[in-house]
Amino acid sequence: MEFFDKAEFFSKEEIYNTQAIRLKNTVYQATASRFYRGKLSMAGIKVSDIKSHEDVKKLPFTTKEDLRENYPDGLLTMPVDKMVRLHASSGTTGAATVIFHTQNDLNSWSDLVARCMHVSGVRPWDVFQNMSGYGLFTGGLGIHYGAERLGCLTIPAGAGNSKRQIKMLKDFKVTVAHIIPSYALHLSSVFKDLNINPKSLHLRTMLIGAEPHSDEVRKRIEEIYGVKAYNSYGLSEMNGPGVAFECEHQSGMHLWEDSYIAEIVDPETLEPVPEGEMGELILTTLCRQGMPIIRYRTRDLTRFIPGQCPCGRQHRRIDRITARSDDMIVLKGVNIYPMQVEKVLMSIPEVGQNYIIELERHGFLDQMRVKVEIRDEYFVEDMRILQALQKKICGLLREEILITARVDLVEHDSLPKNDGKAVRVVDKRNQ
Ligand code: AMP
Ligand code: ZN
C-alpha cells in the first residue's frame, strides 16, 4: 500500500492531544534513565505533573554538555541489548555525542523521513539517490530507510566519488537526490569538466540540508540542475533528518509537532521569545523510547513563521536556520554570522561555487580574509578586471557585515572541499 501518514494532516487539536499523551509517556520513560532520574527529581517533577503539551515548560533543559558528561549510555532507558543501532553527531563543535535507537525508534524515524519526502512531492515510483555520507552520520542511513519506507528505488551512493555519482544519476535515470548543498555546488563543476549539462538528467527534485545555507545557494542549485530544492533540517540528537522539512510551497520547514515539541527561546534568558521572533530552537522527542531527550538546547537560531502555510498543514513552520549560536564571529567588536557573507557572495554572478572565511591576527589587529572562487569565464588575465571585481565584492561585503574584509580571488576548484559538511570558517587568530 502506498505510504500515507495521517499525522501529516493532523488538526491543531489532534497535535496538542498527541503531544500531551506522548509527553507524559516520554517523561515516564525518561525516568528510567540514570541521567533523567536525577535531573527530574532534582527539579521536583513527577509524571503526574504532565497534563498538557504546555507542561513541557515545567521541565529542565538538556544541553550538549549533559550528553557529553553522560557519555555513552547515561541517558538510556533500557539495557544496551535492547538497542539496535547508534549514530553520532558530526562533532563540528567538540566531541561527538552518541544516540542509541531501539527498533521501534528506528521505525518511527523512518516514518518521519518518509513523511518529509512525501510532502516535498517524492513518490514510490521515484528513483532516489542518497549522496550523503553513510556511517555514523545520520544523513546516510536515516534518509535511506525513509526513502525505502516510502517505496522508492533507493541508491545508497554515499558521499564523494563525483564521476561515479554522475554516472549513476544518468544510468539509473534518477529523479530525486539527497545531497549536502555545498557538495551540490561542487558537483556542478564536475559536470562542467565532463561537459555534461546537469539539466539533461532526469532529476526533478533535490533534498538539501544538514548544513546552513542561504536562499541564494538554493536558487543556484535549482538553476544549475533545473530542479526544485527542498530544505531538510535535523540533528543527530533528535534522530537526524526528519525533524522539519519544506513542503511544496518552499516557505519554511514544517516541524513535525506530533513527534517533537518545539519551543523558541532567548538563548540568554531561556524565556520564550514573542511569536515570529528569532531565538534558539529547543526540542523534545515524543516518539523515542531508548533515549528520549527533553528540552534539548539545539543552539540553532531560527523563528516560527507566523500564519498558515498555503498547503493547509497545521504543523508550525520554522525559518531557514540562519546560524548556530556558537557560530558567531566576533571581529573588531562586530558580530558577524558566516551566512551573511555567503548571502552576499552567492548573489554575485562572477562568484563560483566555493568560498572560505579565514580569521587572522596581525599584531593587535583582527582581520577577515575571504577567499572566493571565481567562475572560469571571469578569471581573466587582465588585472584591472579582477581588481574591479575584488573591489565590488569587498564593497558589497562591507555593506552587509560593516567591516572591510580582504578578498582573495582564486581559481575555480582550488579551495579545499569536504565530502561531508563544508567547513566555511577557519580561525587562525590563536595559532
Ligand atoms: P549533526 O547532528 O552532526 O548532523 O548536525 C546537526 C546540525 O546541522 C544542526 O544542529 C544544524 O546546526 C545543522 N543543520 C542541519 N540541517 C540544517 C539545515 N537544513 N539548515 C541549516 N543547518 C542545518
Ligand atoms: Zn506547507
CSV table of N, CA and C in Angstrom, one decimal, residues 243-339:
chain,number,residue,atom,x,y,z
A,243,VAL,N,13.2,16.0,11.2
A,243,VAL,CA,12.6,16.9,12.2
A,243,VAL,C,11.7,18.0,11.5
A,244,ALA,N,12.3,18.6,10.5
A,244,ALA,CA,11.5,19.7,9.8
A,244,ALA,C,11.8,19.7,8.3
A,245,PHE,N,10.8,20.0,7.5
A,245,PHE,CA,11.0,19.8,6.1
A,245,PHE,C,10.1,20.8,5.3
A,246,GLU,N,10.6,21.2,4.2
A,246,GLU,CA,9.8,22.1,3.4
A,246,GLU,C,8.7,21.3,2.6
A,247,CYS,N,7.5,21.9,2.5
A,247,CYS,CA,6.5,21.3,1.6
A,247,CYS,C,6.6,22.0,0.2
A,248,GLU,N,5.6,21.6,-0.6
A,248,GLU,CA,5.7,22.1,-2.0
A,248,GLU,C,5.7,23.6,-2.1
A,249,HIS,N,5.4,24.3,-1.1
A,249,HIS,CA,5.4,25.8,-1.2
A,249,HIS,C,6.7,26.4,-0.8
A,250,GLN,N,7.7,25.6,-0.3
A,250,GLN,CA,9.0,26.1,0.0
A,250,GLN,C,9.0,27.4,0.8
A,251,SER,N,8.1,27.4,1.8
A,251,SER,CA,8.0,28.7,2.5
A,251,SER,C,8.3,28.4,4.0
A,252,GLY,N,9.4,27.8,4.3
A,252,GLY,CA,9.7,27.5,5.7
A,252,GLY,C,9.5,26.0,5.9
A,253,MET,N,10.1,25.4,7.0
A,253,MET,CA,10.0,24.0,7.1
A,253,MET,C,9.0,23.6,8.2
A,254,HIS,N,8.1,22.7,7.8
A,254,HIS,CA,7.1,22.2,8.8
A,254,HIS,C,7.8,21.3,9.8
A,255,LEU,N,7.7,21.7,11.1
A,255,LEU,CA,8.3,20.9,12.1
A,255,LEU,C,7.3,19.9,12.6
A,256,TRP,N,7.6,18.6,12.6
A,256,TRP,CA,6.5,17.6,12.9
A,256,TRP,C,6.2,17.6,14.4
A,257,GLU,N,5.1,18.3,14.7
A,257,GLU,CA,4.8,18.5,16.1
A,257,GLU,C,4.1,17.4,16.8
A,258,ASP,N,3.8,16.3,16.1
A,258,ASP,CA,3.3,15.1,16.7
A,258,ASP,C,4.4,14.3,17.3
A,259,SER,N,5.7,14.6,16.8
A,259,SER,CA,6.8,13.8,17.1
A,259,SER,C,7.9,14.6,18.0
A,260,TYR,N,7.7,15.9,17.9
A,260,TYR,CA,8.7,16.8,18.7
A,260,TYR,C,7.9,17.9,19.3
A,261,ILE,N,8.2,18.4,20.5
A,261,ILE,CA,7.7,19.7,20.9
A,261,ILE,C,8.8,20.7,20.7
A,262,ALA,N,8.4,21.7,20.0
A,262,ALA,CA,9.4,22.8,19.7
A,262,ALA,C,9.1,24.0,20.4
A,263,GLU,N,10.1,24.7,20.9
A,263,GLU,CA,10.0,26.0,21.6
A,263,GLU,C,11.1,26.8,21.0
A,264,ILE,N,10.9,28.2,21.0
A,264,ILE,CA,12.0,29.1,20.6
A,264,ILE,C,12.2,30.1,21.8
A,265,VAL,N,13.4,30.1,22.3
A,265,VAL,CA,13.7,30.9,23.5
A,265,VAL,C,14.8,31.8,23.3
A,266,ASP,N,14.9,32.8,24.1
A,266,ASP,CA,16.0,33.7,24.1
A,266,ASP,C,17.2,32.9,24.7
A,267,PRO,N,18.3,32.8,24.0
A,267,PRO,CA,19.4,32.0,24.4
A,267,PRO,C,20.0,32.5,25.7
A,268,GLU,N,19.9,33.7,26.1
A,268,GLU,CA,20.4,34.2,27.3
A,268,GLU,C,19.5,33.9,28.5
A,269,THR,N,18.2,34.3,28.4
A,269,THR,CA,17.3,34.2,29.5
A,269,THR,C,16.6,32.9,29.5
A,270,LEU,N,16.5,32.2,28.4
A,270,LEU,CA,15.8,30.9,28.2
A,270,LEU,C,14.3,31.1,28.3
A,271,GLU,N,13.8,32.4,28.2
A,271,GLU,CA,12.4,32.6,28.2
A,271,GLU,C,11.9,32.6,26.8
A,272,PRO,N,10.6,32.2,26.5
A,272,PRO,CA,10.1,32.2,25.2
A,272,PRO,C,10.2,33.5,24.5
A,273,VAL,N,10.5,33.6,23.2
A,273,VAL,CA,10.5,34.9,22.5
A,273,VAL,C,9.1,35.1,22.0
A,274,PRO,N,8.7,36.3,21.7
A,274,PRO,CA,7.4,36.6,21.1
A,274,PRO,C,7.3,35.8,19.7
A,275,GLU,N,6.1,35.4,19.4
A,275,GLU,CA,5.8,34.6,18.2
A,275,GLU,C,6.4,35.4,17.0
A,276,GLY,N,7.2,34.6,16.2
A,276,GLY,CA,7.8,35.2,15.0
A,276,GLY,C,9.2,35.8,15.1
A,277,GLU,N,9.6,35.8,16.4
A,277,GLU,CA,11.0,36.4,16.6
A,277,GLU,C,12.0,35.3,16.7
A,278,MET,N,13.3,35.7,16.4
A,278,MET,CA,14.4,34.7,16.3
A,278,MET,C,14.8,34.3,17.7
A,279,GLY,N,15.2,33.1,17.9
A,279,GLY,CA,15.8,32.6,19.1
A,279,GLY,C,16.3,31.2,18.9
A,280,GLU,N,16.7,30.6,20.1
A,280,GLU,CA,17.3,29.2,20.0
A,280,GLU,C,16.1,28.2,20.0
A,281,LEU,N,16.3,27.3,19.1
A,281,LEU,CA,15.3,26.2,19.0
A,281,LEU,C,15.5,25.1,20.1
A,282,ILE,N,14.4,24.8,20.8
A,282,ILE,CA,14.5,23.8,21.9
A,282,ILE,C,13.6,22.7,21.4
A,283,LEU,N,14.1,21.4,21.5
A,283,LEU,CA,13.3,20.3,21.0
A,283,LEU,C,13.2,19.2,22.1
A,284,THR,N,12.0,18.6,22.1
A,284,THR,CA,11.8,17.5,23.0
A,284,THR,C,11.3,16.3,22.1
A,285,THR,N,11.9,15.1,22.3
A,285,THR,CA,11.5,14.0,21.5
A,285,THR,C,10.2,13.4,22.1
A,286,LEU,N,9.2,13.0,21.2
A,286,LEU,CA,8.0,12.4,21.7
A,286,LEU,C,7.8,11.0,21.4
A,287,CYS,N,8.7,10.5,20.5
A,287,CYS,CA,8.5,9.1,20.0
A,287,CYS,C,9.7,8.3,20.2
A,288,ARG,N,10.6,8.7,21.1
A,288,ARG,CA,11.8,7.9,21.3
A,288,ARG,C,11.8,7.2,22.6
A,289,GLN,N,11.9,5.9,22.6
A,289,GLN,CA,11.9,5.1,23.8
A,289,GLN,C,13.2,4.8,24.4
A,290,GLY,N,14.2,4.5,23.6
A,290,GLY,CA,15.5,4.1,24.1
A,290,GLY,C,16.3,5.2,24.7
A,291,MET,N,16.2,6.4,24.1
A,291,MET,CA,17.0,7.5,24.6
A,291,MET,C,16.2,8.8,24.3
A,292,PRO,N,15.1,9.0,25.1
A,292,PRO,CA,14.4,10.3,24.9
A,292,PRO,C,15.2,11.4,25.4
A,293,ILE,N,15.0,12.6,24.8
A,293,ILE,CA,15.7,13.8,25.2
A,293,ILE,C,14.7,14.9,25.4
A,294,ILE,N,14.8,15.6,26.5
A,294,ILE,CA,13.8,16.6,26.9
A,294,ILE,C,14.4,18.0,26.8
A,295,ARG,N,13.7,18.8,26.2
A,295,ARG,CA,14.0,20.3,26.1
A,295,ARG,C,15.5,20.4,25.7
A,296,TYR,N,15.9,19.9,24.6
A,296,TYR,CA,17.3,19.9,24.1
A,296,TYR,C,17.6,21.3,23.5
A,297,ARG,N,18.7,21.9,24.0
A,297,ARG,CA,19.1,23.2,23.5
A,297,ARG,C,20.0,22.9,22.2
A,298,THR,N,19.3,23.1,21.1
A,298,THR,CA,20.0,22.8,19.8
A,298,THR,C,21.1,23.8,19.5
A,299,ARG,N,21.0,25.0,20.0
A,299,ARG,CA,21.9,26.1,19.6
A,299,ARG,C,21.7,26.6,18.2
A,300,ASP,N,20.7,26.1,17.6
A,300,ASP,CA,20.3,26.6,16.2
A,300,ASP,C,19.4,27.7,16.4
A,301,LEU,N,19.7,28.8,15.6
A,301,LEU,CA,18.8,30.0,15.7
A,301,LEU,C,17.8,30.1,14.5
A,302,THR,N,16.6,30.2,14.9
A,302,THR,CA,15.5,30.3,13.9
A,302,THR,C,14.3,31.0,14.5
A,303,ARG,N,13.2,31.0,13.8
A,303,ARG,CA,12.0,31.6,14.3
A,303,ARG,C,10.8,30.8,13.8
A,304,PHE,N,9.7,30.9,14.5
A,304,PHE,CA,8.5,30.3,13.9
A,304,PHE,C,7.9,31.3,12.9
A,305,ILE,N,7.5,30.8,11.7
A,305,ILE,CA,7.0,31.7,10.7
A,305,ILE,C,5.5,31.8,11.1
A,306,PRO,N,5.1,33.1,11.4
A,306,PRO,CA,3.7,33.2,11.8
A,306,PRO,C,2.7,32.9,10.6
A,307,GLY,N,1.5,32.6,11.0
A,307,GLY,CA,0.4,32.4,10.0
A,307,GLY,C,0.4,31.0,9.4
A,308,GLN,N,-0.5,30.8,8.5
A,308,GLN,CA,-0.8,29.4,7.9
A,308,GLN,C,0.0,29.2,6.7
A,309,CYS,N,0.5,28.0,6.5
A,309,CYS,CA,1.1,27.7,5.2
A,309,CYS,C,0.0,27.4,4.2
A,310,PRO,N,0.1,27.9,2.9
A,310,PRO,CA,-0.9,27.7,2.0
A,310,PRO,C,-1.3,26.2,1.7
A,311,CYS,N,-0.4,25.3,2.2
A,311,CYS,CA,-0.7,23.9,2.0
A,311,CYS,C,-1.7,23.4,2.9
A,312,GLY,N,-2.0,24.1,4.0
A,312,GLY,CA,-3.0,23.7,4.9
A,312,GLY,C,-2.5,22.8,6.1
A,313,ARG,N,-1.3,22.4,6.0
A,313,ARG,CA,-0.8,21.5,7.1
A,313,ARG,C,-0.6,22.4,8.3
A,314,GLN,N,-1.0,21.8,9.5
A,314,GLN,CA,-1.1,22.6,10.7
A,314,GLN,C,0.2,22.6,11.5
A,315,HIS,N,1.2,21.8,11.2
A,315,HIS,CA,2.4,21.7,11.9
A,315,HIS,C,3.2,23.1,11.6
A,316,ARG,N,3.6,23.7,12.7
A,316,ARG,CA,4.2,25.1,12.5
A,316,ARG,C,5.5,25.0,11.7
A,317,ARG,N,5.8,26.1,11.1
A,317,ARG,CA,7.0,26.1,10.2
A,317,ARG,C,8.1,26.9,10.9
A,318,ILE,N,9.3,26.4,10.8
A,318,ILE,CA,10.5,27.2,11.2
A,318,ILE,C,11.2,27.8,10.0
A,319,ASP,N,11.8,28.9,10.2
A,319,ASP,CA,12.5,29.5,9.1
A,319,ASP,C,13.9,28.8,8.9
A,320,ARG,N,14.5,29.1,7.7
A,320,ARG,CA,15.8,28.6,7.5
A,320,ARG,C,16.7,28.9,8.7
A,321,ILE,N,17.6,27.9,9.0
A,321,ILE,CA,18.4,28.2,10.2
A,321,ILE,C,19.5,29.2,9.8
A,322,THR,N,19.5,30.3,10.4
A,322,THR,CA,20.5,31.3,9.9
A,322,THR,C,21.9,31.1,10.5
A,323,ALA,N,21.9,30.5,11.7
A,323,ALA,CA,23.2,30.3,12.3
A,323,ALA,C,23.0,29.4,13.5
A,324,ARG,N,24.1,29.0,14.0
A,324,ARG,CA,24.1,28.4,15.4
A,324,ARG,C,24.6,29.5,16.3
A,325,SER,N,24.1,29.4,17.5
A,325,SER,CA,24.5,30.5,18.5
A,325,SER,C,26.1,30.4,18.7
A,326,ASP,N,26.7,29.3,18.5
A,326,ASP,CA,28.1,29.2,18.7
A,326,ASP,C,28.9,29.5,17.4
A,327,ASP,N,28.2,29.9,16.4
A,327,ASP,CA,28.9,30.1,15.1
A,327,ASP,C,29.3,31.6,14.9
A,328,MET,N,28.8,32.4,15.8
A,328,MET,CA,29.0,33.8,15.6
A,328,MET,C,30.5,34.2,15.6
A,329,ILE,N,30.9,35.0,14.6
A,329,ILE,CA,32.2,35.5,14.6
A,329,ILE,C,32.2,36.9,15.3
A,330,VAL,N,33.1,37.1,16.2
A,330,VAL,CA,33.2,38.5,16.8
A,330,VAL,C,34.6,39.0,16.3
A,331,LEU,N,34.5,40.1,15.5
A,331,LEU,CA,35.7,40.6,14.9
A,331,LEU,C,35.6,42.2,15.0
A,332,LYS,N,36.6,42.7,15.6
A,332,LYS,CA,36.7,44.1,15.8
A,332,LYS,C,35.4,44.6,16.5
A,333,GLY,N,34.9,43.8,17.4
A,333,GLY,CA,33.7,44.2,18.2
A,333,GLY,C,32.4,44.1,17.4
A,334,VAL,N,32.5,43.6,16.2
A,334,VAL,CA,31.3,43.4,15.4
A,334,VAL,C,30.9,42.0,15.4
A,335,ASN,N,29.6,41.7,15.5
A,335,ASN,CA,29.1,40.3,15.4
A,335,ASN,C,28.8,40.0,14.0
A,336,ILE,N,29.3,38.9,13.5
A,336,ILE,CA,29.1,38.5,12.1
A,336,ILE,C,28.7,37.0,12.0
A,337,TYR,N,27.7,36.7,11.3
A,337,TYR,CA,27.4,35.3,11.0
A,337,TYR,C,27.9,34.9,9.6
A,338,PRO,N,28.5,33.7,9.5
A,338,PRO,CA,29.0,33.3,8.2
A,338,PRO,C,28.0,33.4,7.1
A,339,MET,N,26.7,33.1,7.5
A,339,MET,CA,25.6,33.1,6.5
A,339,MET,C,25.5,34.5,5.8
